[in-house]
Amino acid sequence: MSDLAVRVALKRYDAVAEAPAHVALRDLALTVRHGELVCLLGPSGCGKSTLLNIVAGLDERFEGSLSLPRSADDRPPAIGYVFQEPRLLPWRTVRRNVELAMDPARHGAGLVEELLAAAGLAGFAEAYPQRLSLGMTRRVALVRAFAVEPDLLLMDEPFVSLDAPTAQQLRRLLLEIWQRRPTTVLFVTHDLREAIQLGDRILLFSPPPGRVVADIPVAIPRDAR
Ligand code: ADP
Ligand code: ADP
């Protein structure tokens, strides 16, 4: 598996209606090795979500280059994306929400069961999202992202607006699943403690327009954090 490499010379949003044009990212470059969990840390508005959208291929309107991790069989890389809001389909069960993004030709049914069980959701596979607590919907979103066996996992403040113990539970769950199924992760947060708990490395963003101003390895074993 190759590295993720992204370089953004300039990402500018055009003026729309009342909002003037402005530069979201400038002179940004980062490389992430296969299997690394890297936290992007910075204040709100510094372009972290913009960068994730570029890496996900959702936004192609930037000056620069993007090289995604590639597997040996040369299929396009599978990307898991966990948004701030869980974005589950309310008219589908937990299981069907998870299966939605999967490729039946690649993934056996056993994977869904394994991930739901790891997330403590085995008993809720046939439930609809409205029956779940907020923390549980976040767990479903996490399971759904791992169910595509991602070559790259993008997470955009996935645990905000949860109470502290629930957020802590979810961070542990993320690490548990990720250690069992290692993949390259970009994890966006504005919480330094969260970044230290999760990251192999922390990339610190400047105030807008965003660029990476520090690249900090976290040289503490995870079980000691
Ligand atoms: P975050 O919580 O990550 O800071 P924002 O509140 O900046 O997110 O953005 C939420 C959503 O609104 C994003 O999808 C973003 O693309 C969009 N958005 C943010 N700012 C603007 C803007 N000035 N004009 C249009 N869309 C915007
Ligand atoms: P962060 O995730 O670090 O909070 P964002 O990437 O959401 O930052 O936003 C960076 C800047 O770009 C903000 O000023 C935001 O308002 C603006 N922005 C985000 N999305 C859009 C959009 N679709 N159109 C115009 N401006 C946007």
PDB file of C-alpha atoms in Angstrom, residues 36 50 56 69 114 119 123 135 137 183:
ATOM      1  CA  GLU A  36      -0.775   5.767  10.374  1.00  0.00           C
ATOM      2  CA  THR A  50     -12.100  21.567   3.297  1.00  0.00           C
ATOM      3  CA  ALA A  56     -12.102  12.354  -0.339  1.00  0.00           C
ATOM      4  CA  PRO A  69      -3.072   5.088  -0.969  1.00  0.00           C
ATOM      5  CA  GLU A 114     -18.135  -8.731  13.481  1.00  0.00           C
ATOM      6  CA  ALA A 119     -19.496  -1.852  18.674  1.00  0.00           C
ATOM      7  CA  GLY A 123     -28.878  -6.555  19.400  1.00  0.00           C
ATOM      8  CA  GLY A 135     -23.843   7.743  21.072  1.00  0.00           C
ATOM      9  CA  THR A 137     -25.838   6.453  16.100  1.00  0.00           C
ATOM     10  CA  THR A 183      -5.770   1.527   7.909  1.00  0.00           C
TER      11      THR A 183
END
